[in-house]
Short mmCIF file of C-alpha atoms in Angstrom, two decimals:
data_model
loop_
_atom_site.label_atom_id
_atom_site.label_comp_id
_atom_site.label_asym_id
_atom_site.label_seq_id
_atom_site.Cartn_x
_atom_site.Cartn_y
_atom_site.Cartn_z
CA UNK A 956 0.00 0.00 0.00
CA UNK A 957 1.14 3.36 -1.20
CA UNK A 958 0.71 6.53 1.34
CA UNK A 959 0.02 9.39 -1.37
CA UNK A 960 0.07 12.89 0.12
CA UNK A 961 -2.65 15.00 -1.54
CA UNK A 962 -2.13 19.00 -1.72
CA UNK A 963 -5.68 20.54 -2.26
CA UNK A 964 -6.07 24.04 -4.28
CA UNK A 965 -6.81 25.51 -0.41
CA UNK A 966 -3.49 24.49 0.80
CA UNK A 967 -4.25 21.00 2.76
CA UNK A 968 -2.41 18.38 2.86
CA UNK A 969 -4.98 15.25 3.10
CA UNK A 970 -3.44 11.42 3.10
CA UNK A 971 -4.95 8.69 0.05
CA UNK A 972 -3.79 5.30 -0.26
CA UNK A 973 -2.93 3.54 -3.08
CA UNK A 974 -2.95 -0.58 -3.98
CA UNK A 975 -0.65 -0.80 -7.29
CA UNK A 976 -2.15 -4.42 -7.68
CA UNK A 977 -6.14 -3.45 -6.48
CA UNK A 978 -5.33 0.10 -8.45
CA UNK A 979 -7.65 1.20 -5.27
CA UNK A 980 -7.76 4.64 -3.77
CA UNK A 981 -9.05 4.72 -0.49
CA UNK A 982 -9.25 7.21 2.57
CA UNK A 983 -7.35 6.77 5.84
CA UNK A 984 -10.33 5.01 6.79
CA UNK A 985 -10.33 2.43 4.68
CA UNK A 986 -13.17 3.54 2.49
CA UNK A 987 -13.16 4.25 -1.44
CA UNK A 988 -11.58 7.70 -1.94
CA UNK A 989 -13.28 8.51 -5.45
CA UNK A 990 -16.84 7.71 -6.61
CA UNK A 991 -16.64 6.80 -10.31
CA UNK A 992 -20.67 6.38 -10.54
CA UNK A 993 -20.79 8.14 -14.06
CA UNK A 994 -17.52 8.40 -15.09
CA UNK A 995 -17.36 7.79 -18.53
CA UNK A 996 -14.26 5.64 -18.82
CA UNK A 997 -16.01 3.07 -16.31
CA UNK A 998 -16.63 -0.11 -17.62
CA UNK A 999 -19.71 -1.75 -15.82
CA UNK A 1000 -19.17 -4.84 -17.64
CA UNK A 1001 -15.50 -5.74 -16.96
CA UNK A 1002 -14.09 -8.51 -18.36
CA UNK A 1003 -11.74 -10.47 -15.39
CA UNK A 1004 -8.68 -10.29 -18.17
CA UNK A 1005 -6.12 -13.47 -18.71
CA UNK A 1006 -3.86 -13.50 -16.06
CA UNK A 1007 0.07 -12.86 -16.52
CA UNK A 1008 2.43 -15.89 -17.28
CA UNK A 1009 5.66 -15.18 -15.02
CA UNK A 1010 8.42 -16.03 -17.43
CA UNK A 1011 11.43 -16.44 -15.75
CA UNK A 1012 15.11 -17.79 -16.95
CA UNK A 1013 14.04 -21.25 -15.30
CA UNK A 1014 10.31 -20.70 -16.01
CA UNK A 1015 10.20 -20.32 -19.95
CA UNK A 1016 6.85 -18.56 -21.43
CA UNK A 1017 5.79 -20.49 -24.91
CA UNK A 1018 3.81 -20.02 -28.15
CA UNK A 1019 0.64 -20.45 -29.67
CA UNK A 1020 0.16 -21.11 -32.97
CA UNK A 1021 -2.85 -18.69 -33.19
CA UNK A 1022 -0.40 -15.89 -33.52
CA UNK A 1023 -2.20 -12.64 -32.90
CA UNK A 1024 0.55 -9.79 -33.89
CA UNK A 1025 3.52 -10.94 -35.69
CA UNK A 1026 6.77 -8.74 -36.02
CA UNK A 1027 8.62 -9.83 -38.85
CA UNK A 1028 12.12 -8.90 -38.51
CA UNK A 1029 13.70 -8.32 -41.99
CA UNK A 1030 17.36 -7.66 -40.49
CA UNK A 1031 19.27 -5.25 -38.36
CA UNK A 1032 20.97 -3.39 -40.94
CA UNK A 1033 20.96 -0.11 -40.80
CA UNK A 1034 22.63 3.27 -43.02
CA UNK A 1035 22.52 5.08 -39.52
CA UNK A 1036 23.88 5.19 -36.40
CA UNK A 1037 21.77 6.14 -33.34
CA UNK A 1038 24.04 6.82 -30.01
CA UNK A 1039 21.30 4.99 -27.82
CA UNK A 1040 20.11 2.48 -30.57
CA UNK A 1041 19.17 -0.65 -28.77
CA UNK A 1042 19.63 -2.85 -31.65
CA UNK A 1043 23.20 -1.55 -32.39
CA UNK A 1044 24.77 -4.36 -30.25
CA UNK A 1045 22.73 -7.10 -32.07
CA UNK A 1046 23.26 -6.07 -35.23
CA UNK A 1047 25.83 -9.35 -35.79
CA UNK A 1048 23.83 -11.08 -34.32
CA UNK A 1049 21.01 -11.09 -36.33
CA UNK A 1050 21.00 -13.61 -39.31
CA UNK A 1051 21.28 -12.34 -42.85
CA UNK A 1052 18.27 -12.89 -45.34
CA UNK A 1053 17.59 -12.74 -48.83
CA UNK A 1054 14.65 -12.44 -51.00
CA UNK A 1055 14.89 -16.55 -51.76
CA UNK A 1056 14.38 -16.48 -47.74
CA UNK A 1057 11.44 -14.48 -48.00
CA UNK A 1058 9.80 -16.62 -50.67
CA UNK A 1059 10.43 -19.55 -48.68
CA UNK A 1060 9.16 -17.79 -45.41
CA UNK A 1061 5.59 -17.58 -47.59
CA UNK A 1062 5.83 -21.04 -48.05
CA UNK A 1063 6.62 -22.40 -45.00
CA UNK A 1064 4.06 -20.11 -43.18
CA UNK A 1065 0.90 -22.20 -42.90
CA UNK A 1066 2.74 -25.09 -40.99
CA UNK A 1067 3.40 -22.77 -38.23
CA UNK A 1068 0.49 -20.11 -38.22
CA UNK A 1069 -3.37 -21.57 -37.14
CA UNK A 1070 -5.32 -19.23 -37.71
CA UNK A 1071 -4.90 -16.11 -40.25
CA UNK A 1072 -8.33 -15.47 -40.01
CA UNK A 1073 -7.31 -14.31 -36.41
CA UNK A 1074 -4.32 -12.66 -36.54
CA UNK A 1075 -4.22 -8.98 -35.54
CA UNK A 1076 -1.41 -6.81 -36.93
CA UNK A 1077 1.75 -7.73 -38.87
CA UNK A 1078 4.65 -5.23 -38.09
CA UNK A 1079 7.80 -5.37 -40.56
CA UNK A 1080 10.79 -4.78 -38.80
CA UNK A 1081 14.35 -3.67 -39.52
CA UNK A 1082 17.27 -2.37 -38.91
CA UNK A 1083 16.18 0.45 -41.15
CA UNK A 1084 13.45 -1.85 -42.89
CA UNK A 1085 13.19 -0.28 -46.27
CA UNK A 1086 16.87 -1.79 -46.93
CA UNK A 1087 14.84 -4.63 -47.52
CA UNK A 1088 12.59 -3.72 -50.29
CA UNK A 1089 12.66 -6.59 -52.64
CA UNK A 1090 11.96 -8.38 -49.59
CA UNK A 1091 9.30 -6.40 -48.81
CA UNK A 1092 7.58 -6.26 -52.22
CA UNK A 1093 7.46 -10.13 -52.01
CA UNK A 1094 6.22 -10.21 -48.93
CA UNK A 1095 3.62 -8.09 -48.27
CA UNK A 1096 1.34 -8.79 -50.92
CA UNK A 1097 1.63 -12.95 -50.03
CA UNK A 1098 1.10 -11.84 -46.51
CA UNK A 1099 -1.80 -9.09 -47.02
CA UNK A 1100 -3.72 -11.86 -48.74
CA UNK A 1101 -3.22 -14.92 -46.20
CA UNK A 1102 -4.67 -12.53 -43.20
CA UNK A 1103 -7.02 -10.44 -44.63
CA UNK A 1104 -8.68 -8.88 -40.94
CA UNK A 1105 -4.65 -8.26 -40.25
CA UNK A 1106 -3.27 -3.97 -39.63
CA UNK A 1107 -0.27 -3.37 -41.62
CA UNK A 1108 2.79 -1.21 -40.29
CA UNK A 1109 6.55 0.04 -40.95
CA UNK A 1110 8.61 2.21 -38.74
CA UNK A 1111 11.42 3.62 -41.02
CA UNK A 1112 13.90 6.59 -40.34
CA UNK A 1113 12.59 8.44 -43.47
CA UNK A 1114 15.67 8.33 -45.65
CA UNK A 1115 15.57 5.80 -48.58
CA UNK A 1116 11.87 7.14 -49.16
CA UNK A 1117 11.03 7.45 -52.76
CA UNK A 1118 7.42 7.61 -54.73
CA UNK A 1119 7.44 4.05 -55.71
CA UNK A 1120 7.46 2.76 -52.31
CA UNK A 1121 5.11 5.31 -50.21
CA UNK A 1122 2.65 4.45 -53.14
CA UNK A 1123 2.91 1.13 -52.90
CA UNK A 1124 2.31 0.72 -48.86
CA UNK A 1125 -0.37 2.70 -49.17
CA UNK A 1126 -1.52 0.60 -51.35
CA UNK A 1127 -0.83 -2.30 -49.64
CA UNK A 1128 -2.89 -0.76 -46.92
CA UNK A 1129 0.68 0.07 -44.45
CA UNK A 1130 0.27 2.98 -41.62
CA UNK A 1131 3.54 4.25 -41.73
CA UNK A 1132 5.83 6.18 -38.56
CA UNK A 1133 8.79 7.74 -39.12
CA UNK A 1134 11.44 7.58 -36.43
CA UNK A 1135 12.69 11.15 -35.42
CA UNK A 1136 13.69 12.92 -32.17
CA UNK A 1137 12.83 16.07 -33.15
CA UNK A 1138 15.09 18.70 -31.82
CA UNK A 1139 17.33 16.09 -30.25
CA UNK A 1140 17.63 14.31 -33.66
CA UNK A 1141 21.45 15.56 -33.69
CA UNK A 1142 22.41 12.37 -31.11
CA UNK A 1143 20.91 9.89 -34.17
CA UNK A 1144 22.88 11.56 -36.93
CA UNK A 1145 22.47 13.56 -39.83
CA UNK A 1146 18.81 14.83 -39.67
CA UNK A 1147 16.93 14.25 -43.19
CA UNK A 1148 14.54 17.19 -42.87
CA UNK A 1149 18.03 19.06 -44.04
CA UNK A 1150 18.11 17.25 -46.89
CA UNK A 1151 15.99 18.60 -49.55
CA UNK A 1152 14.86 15.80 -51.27
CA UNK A 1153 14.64 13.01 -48.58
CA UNK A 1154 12.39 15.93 -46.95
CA UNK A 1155 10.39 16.52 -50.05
CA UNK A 1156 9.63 12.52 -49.41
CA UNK A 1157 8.75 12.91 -46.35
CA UNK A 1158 6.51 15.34 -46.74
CA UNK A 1159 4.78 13.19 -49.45
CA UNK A 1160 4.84 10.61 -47.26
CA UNK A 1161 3.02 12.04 -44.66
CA UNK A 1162 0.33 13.71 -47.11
CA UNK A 1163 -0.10 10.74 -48.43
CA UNK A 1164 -0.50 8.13 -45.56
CA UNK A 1165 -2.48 10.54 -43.19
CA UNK A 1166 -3.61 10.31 -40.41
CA UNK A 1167 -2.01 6.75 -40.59
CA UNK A 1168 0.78 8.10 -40.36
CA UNK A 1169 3.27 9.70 -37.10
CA UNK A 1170 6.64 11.15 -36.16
CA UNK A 1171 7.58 8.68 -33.39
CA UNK A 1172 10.16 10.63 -30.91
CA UNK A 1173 12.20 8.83 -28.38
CA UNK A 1174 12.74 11.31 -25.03
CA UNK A 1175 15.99 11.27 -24.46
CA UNK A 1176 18.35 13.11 -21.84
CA UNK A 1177 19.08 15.40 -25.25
CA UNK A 1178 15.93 15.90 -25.53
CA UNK A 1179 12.09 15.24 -23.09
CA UNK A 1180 10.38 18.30 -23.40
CA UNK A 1181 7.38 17.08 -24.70
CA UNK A 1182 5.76 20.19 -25.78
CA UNK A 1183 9.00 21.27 -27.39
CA UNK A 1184 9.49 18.21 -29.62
CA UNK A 1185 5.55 18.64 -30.86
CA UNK A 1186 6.02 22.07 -31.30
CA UNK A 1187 9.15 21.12 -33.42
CA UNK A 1188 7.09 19.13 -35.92
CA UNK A 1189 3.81 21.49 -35.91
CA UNK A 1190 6.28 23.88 -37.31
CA UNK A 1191 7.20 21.67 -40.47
CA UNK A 1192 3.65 20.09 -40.37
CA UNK A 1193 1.05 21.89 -39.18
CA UNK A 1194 -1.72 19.04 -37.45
CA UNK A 1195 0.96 16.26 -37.70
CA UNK A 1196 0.42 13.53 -35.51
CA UNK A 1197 3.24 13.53 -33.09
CA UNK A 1198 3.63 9.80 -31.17
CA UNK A 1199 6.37 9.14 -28.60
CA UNK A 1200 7.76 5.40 -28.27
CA UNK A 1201 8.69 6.64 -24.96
CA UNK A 1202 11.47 7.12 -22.47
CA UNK A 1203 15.23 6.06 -23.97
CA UNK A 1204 16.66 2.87 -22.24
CA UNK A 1205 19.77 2.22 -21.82
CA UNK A 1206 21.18 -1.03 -23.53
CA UNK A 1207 25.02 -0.73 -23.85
CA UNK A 1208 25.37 2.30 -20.57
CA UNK A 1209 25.59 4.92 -23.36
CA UNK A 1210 25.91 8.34 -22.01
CA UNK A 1211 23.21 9.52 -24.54
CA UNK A 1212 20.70 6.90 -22.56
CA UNK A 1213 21.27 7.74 -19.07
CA UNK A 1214 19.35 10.71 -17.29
CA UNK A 1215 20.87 12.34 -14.05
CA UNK A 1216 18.43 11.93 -11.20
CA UNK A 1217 17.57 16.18 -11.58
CA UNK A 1218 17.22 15.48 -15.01
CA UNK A 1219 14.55 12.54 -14.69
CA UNK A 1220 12.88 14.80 -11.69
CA UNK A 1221 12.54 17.72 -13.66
CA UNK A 1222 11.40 15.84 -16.76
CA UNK A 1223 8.71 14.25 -14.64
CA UNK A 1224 7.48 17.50 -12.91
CA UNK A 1225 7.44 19.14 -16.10
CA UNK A 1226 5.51 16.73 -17.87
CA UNK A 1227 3.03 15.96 -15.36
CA UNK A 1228 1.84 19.80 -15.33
CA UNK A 1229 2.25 19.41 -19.28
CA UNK A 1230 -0.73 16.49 -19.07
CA UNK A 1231 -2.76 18.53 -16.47
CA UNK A 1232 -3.10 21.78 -18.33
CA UNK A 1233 -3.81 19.58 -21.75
CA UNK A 1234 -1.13 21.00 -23.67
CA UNK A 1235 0.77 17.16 -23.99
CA UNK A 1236 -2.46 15.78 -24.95
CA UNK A 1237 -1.95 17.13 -28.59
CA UNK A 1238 0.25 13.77 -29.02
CA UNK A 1239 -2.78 11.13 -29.50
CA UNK A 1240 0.18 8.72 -27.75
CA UNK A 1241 -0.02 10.83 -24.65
CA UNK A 1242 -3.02 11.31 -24.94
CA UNK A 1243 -3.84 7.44 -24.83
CA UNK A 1244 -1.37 6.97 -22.49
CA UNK A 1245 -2.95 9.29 -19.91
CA UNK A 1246 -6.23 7.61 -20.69
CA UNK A 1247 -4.97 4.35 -19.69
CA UNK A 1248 -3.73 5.81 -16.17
CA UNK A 1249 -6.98 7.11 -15.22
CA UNK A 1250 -8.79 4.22 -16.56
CA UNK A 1251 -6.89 1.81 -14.73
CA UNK A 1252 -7.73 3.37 -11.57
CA UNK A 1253 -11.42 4.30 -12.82
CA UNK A 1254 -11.40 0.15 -13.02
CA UNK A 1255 -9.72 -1.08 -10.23
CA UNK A 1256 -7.57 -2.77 -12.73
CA UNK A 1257 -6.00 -5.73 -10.57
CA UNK A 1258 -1.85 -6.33 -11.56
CA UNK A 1259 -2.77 -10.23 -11.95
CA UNK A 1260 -3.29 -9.01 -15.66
CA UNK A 1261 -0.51 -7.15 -16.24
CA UNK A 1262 1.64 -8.74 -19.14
CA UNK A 1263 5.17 -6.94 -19.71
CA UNK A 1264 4.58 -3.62 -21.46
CA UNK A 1265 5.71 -4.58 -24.91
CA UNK A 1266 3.77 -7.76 -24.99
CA UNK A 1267 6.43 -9.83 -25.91
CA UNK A 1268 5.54 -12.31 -23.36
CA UNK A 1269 2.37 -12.79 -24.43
CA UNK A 1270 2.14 -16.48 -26.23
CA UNK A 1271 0.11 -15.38 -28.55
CA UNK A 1272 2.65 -12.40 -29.74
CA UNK A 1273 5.75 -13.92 -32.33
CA UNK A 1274 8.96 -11.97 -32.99
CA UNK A 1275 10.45 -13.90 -36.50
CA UNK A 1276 13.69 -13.89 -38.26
CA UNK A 1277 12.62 -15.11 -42.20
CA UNK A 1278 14.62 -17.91 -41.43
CA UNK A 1279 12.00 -18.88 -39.29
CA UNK A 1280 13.72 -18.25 -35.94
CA UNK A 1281 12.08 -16.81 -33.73
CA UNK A 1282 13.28 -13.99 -30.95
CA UNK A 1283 12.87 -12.93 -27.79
CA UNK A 1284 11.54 -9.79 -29.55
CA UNK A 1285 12.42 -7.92 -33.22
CA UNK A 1286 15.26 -5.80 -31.81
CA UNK A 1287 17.39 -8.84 -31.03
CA UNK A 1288 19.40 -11.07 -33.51
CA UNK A 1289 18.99 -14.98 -33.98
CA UNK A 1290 22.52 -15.70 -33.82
CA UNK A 1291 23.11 -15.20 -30.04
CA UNK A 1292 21.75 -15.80 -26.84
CA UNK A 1293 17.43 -14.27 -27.50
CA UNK A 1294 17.33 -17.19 -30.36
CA UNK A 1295 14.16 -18.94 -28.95
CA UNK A 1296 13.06 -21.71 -31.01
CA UNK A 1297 12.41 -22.09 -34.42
CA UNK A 1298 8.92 -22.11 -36.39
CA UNK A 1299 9.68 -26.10 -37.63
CA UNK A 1300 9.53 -26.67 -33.95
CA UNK A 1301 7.11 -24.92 -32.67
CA UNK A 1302 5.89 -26.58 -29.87
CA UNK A 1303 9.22 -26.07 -28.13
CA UNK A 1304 9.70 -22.52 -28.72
CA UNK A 1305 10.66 -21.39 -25.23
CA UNK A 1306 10.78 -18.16 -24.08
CA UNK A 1307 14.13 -18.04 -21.57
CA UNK A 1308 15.49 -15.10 -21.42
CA UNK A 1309 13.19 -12.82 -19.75
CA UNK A 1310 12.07 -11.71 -16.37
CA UNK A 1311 8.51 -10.63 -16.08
CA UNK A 1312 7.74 -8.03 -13.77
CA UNK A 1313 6.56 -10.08 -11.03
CA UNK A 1314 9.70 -11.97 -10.54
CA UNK A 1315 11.39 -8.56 -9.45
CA UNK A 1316 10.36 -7.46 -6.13
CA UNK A 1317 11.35 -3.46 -7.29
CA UNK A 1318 8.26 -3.82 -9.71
CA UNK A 1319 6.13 -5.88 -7.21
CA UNK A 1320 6.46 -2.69 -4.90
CA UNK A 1321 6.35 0.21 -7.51
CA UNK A 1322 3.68 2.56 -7.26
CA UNK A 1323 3.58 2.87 -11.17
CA UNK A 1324 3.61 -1.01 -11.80
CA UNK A 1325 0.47 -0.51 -13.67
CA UNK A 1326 1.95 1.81 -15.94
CA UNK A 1327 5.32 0.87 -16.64
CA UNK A 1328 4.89 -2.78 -16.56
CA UNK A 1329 7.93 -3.74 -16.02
CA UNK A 1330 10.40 -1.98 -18.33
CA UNK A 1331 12.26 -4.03 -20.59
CA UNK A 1332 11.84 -8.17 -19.52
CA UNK A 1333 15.48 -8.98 -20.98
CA UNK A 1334 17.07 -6.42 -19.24
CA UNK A 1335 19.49 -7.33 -16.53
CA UNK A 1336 22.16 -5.49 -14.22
CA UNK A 1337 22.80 -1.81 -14.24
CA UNK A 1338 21.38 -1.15 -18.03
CA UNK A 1339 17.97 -2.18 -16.14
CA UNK A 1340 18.38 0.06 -13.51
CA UNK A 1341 19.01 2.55 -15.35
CA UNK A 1342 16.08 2.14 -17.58
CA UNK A 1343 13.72 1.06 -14.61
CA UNK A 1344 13.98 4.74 -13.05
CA UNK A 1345 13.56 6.07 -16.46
CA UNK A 1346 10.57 4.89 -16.68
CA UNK A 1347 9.74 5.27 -13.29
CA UNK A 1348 10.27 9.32 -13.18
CA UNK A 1349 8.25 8.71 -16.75
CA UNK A 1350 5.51 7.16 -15.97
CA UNK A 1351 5.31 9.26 -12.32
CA UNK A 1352 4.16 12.19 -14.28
CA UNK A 1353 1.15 10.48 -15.67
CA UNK A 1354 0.39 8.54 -12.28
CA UNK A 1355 0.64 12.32 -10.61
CA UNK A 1356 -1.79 13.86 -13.51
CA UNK A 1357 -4.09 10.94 -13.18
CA UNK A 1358 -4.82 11.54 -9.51
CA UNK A 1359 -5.49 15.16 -9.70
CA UNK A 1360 -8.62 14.06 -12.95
CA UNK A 1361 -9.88 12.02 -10.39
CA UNK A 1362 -9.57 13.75 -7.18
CA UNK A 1363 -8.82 17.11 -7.77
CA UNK A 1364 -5.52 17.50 -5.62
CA UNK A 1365 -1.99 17.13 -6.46
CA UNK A 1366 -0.05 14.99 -5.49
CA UNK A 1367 3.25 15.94 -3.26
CA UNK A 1368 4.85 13.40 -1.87
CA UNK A 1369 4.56 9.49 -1.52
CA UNK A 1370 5.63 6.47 0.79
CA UNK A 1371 5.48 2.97 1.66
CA UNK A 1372 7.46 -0.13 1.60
CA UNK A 1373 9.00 0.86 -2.13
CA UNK A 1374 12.18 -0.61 -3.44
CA UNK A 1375 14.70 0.80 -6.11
CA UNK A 1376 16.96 -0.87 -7.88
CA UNK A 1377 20.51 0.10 -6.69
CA UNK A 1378 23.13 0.49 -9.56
CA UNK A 1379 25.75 -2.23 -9.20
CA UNK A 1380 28.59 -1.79 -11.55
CA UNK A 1381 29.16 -5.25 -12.42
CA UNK A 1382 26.50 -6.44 -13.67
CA UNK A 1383 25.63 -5.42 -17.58
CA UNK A 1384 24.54 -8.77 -18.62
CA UNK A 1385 21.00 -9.11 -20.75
CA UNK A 1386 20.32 -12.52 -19.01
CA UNK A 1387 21.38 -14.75 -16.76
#
């Protein structure tokens, strides 16, 4: 239980509690702090949810063959190179394809998939994934037809653009995101708004895929103003949809990845106001994001449904090499240690090298478990600390913002039996 101390707009300081695995707000008497008769984002008709599967390194998580989003990872190549990229130390570890591959990938597919009828969303993956086009123009029309109820996407950096391929994925029915920090692209590389043609493709890109179509921004210690960065894009497209794929972790202890603690507090305190007077909300990420905190507590949401936050240890979500190996996710290579089983052997695909959340007593205690879910579930030793209270000062801001839509007060301080992860020096490992 979480002591919250609750600053009114007359000055008073009143105590709340808070359950992070109830998501219950109650008085010091015990009593439900917030009536939510009438609040539109109740649901009167919950479903109970599936409960989590606690993968551990001992306790694999498996696979279903009634695959509901499939990330297709097309390689790790890349033309650029990102400071904090997270794939940049798997990049030889990832197992080189050709378009014979991807042919054979199409033909090998039924064995392993159940149902296409049911599958959700196919995501094509690089690397810079447009590296891969003949790849991609065999591919996506095989795989558009075999799950016809599927969503389509590509995240690319923007720079091998041309006509010929934005028309085709939008044919093919692709949303599209380009990757882009904004003003703290400097810390990725050359920026391609500066180039006059790959911006000229950009710009038809995003005329011609909207409003399927965002600038995804990392915040980074460069740069987690969020207002700032969507201000940055309004001014090169007015009405663009701005997304955020959220707070930078830190996968090789890159400078560019780590915030100083008065960094991560101010980020937080800025951003929390930033939610409260609206002005964040532009970003239909945030936006959702925010939506989510208040709904969870709206809810009652219990943790005993709380899968990891990207999903990857969900059986029912593949990562895929075209080789047919398949990944602990698409941002690690098959040639190393997140290799997890292979598509011809499906049944004993075996998901070992991940933690979830409830198998580290930090997250059991958090008071933003129900946000942050856990950070990254391969993580291990100081780059998971490191991204842990990135998150944690992250997700803070929309836990604070949350409480005051619901109650009405701000929130000033908090307390309770919480643990941190302590930084240990020695310990940079992925897994075990």
């Amino acid at each position: 239980m979480i002591r919250l101390e609750m600053l009114s707009r007359d000055g008073d300081v009143v105590p709340l509690f808070y359950d992070q695995h109830t998501s219950r707000l109650t008085d010091d008497n015990g009593f439900r702090a917030v009536d939510f008769t009438g609040n539109p984002l109740l649901d009167t008709t919950p479903s109970p949810g599936r409960p989590f599967i606690a993968v551990d390194y001992d306790e694999p998580g498996r696979k279903v063959r009634e695959v509901k989003k499939l990330k297709i990872q097309l390689g790790l190549a890349c033309q650029k190179s990102c400071l904090y990229c997270l794939q940049a130390i798997q990049v030889h570890k990832a197992a080189l394809s050709s378009t014979r591959d991807a042919s054979e990938f199409l033909a090998n597919i039924d064995s392993w998939i159940a149902n296409p009828e049911g599958m959700e969303k196919v995501e094509l993956w690089g690397g810079e994934p447009l590296l891969y086009w003949k790849h991609i123009e065999i591919l996506a029309p095989a795989l558009i037809a075999k799950f016809p109820n599927a969503r389509f996407s590509i995240i690319t950096n923007g720079e091998l653009l041309s006509r010929e391929i934005v028309d085709k994925l939008k044919v093919w029915g692709f949303s599209m995101a380009i990757s882009h920090d904004g003003p703290g692209q400097h810390i990725r590389g050359e920026d391609p708004f500066c180039d006059p043609h790959k911006f000229a493709m950009i710009q038809y890109a995003q005329r011609t895929f909207h409003p399927r179509f965002s600038f995804n921004a990392v915040l980074t210690p460069a740069s987690h103003n969020v207002n700032a960065i969507i201000d940055w894009f309004q001014d090169y497209f007015p009405g663009c949809n701005v997304a955020f794929e959220g707070v930078v972790h830190s996968y090789a202890s890159d400078p560019s990845s780590i915030f100083s603690e008065e960094q991560l507090a101010q980020f937080s305190d800025a951003l929390s106001h930033q939610l409260v007077d609206g002005s964040a909300i532009r970003s239909s990420a945030i936006h959702d994001k925010l939506r989510r905190a208040v709904s969870s507590m709206v809810n009652e949401r219990p943790s005993d449904v709380l899968f990891q936050k990207c999903g990857m240890d969900m059986p029912e979500y593949l990562a895929v090499d075209l080789k047919g190996n398949v990944m602990t996710c698409q941002n690690v290579g098959a040639n190393g240690n997140h290799k997890i089983g292979h598509v011809s052997d499906f049944d004993n695909i075996a998901l070992n090298t991940s933690r979830h959340w409830s198998k580290r007593p930090e997250c059991q205690s958090c008071p933003v478990l129900q946000l942050c879910q856990g950070a990254c579930m391969y993580q291990g030793g100081d780059n998971w600390t490191h991204s842990c209270n990135a998150e944690f000062f992250y997700n803070l801001a929309f836990f604070r913002a949350a409480l005051f839509i619901l109650t009405g007060r701000w929130m000033v301080g908090f307390s309770g039996e919480i643990l941190r992860p302590v930084l240990k020096k020695d310990a940079n490992v992925e897994v075990r």
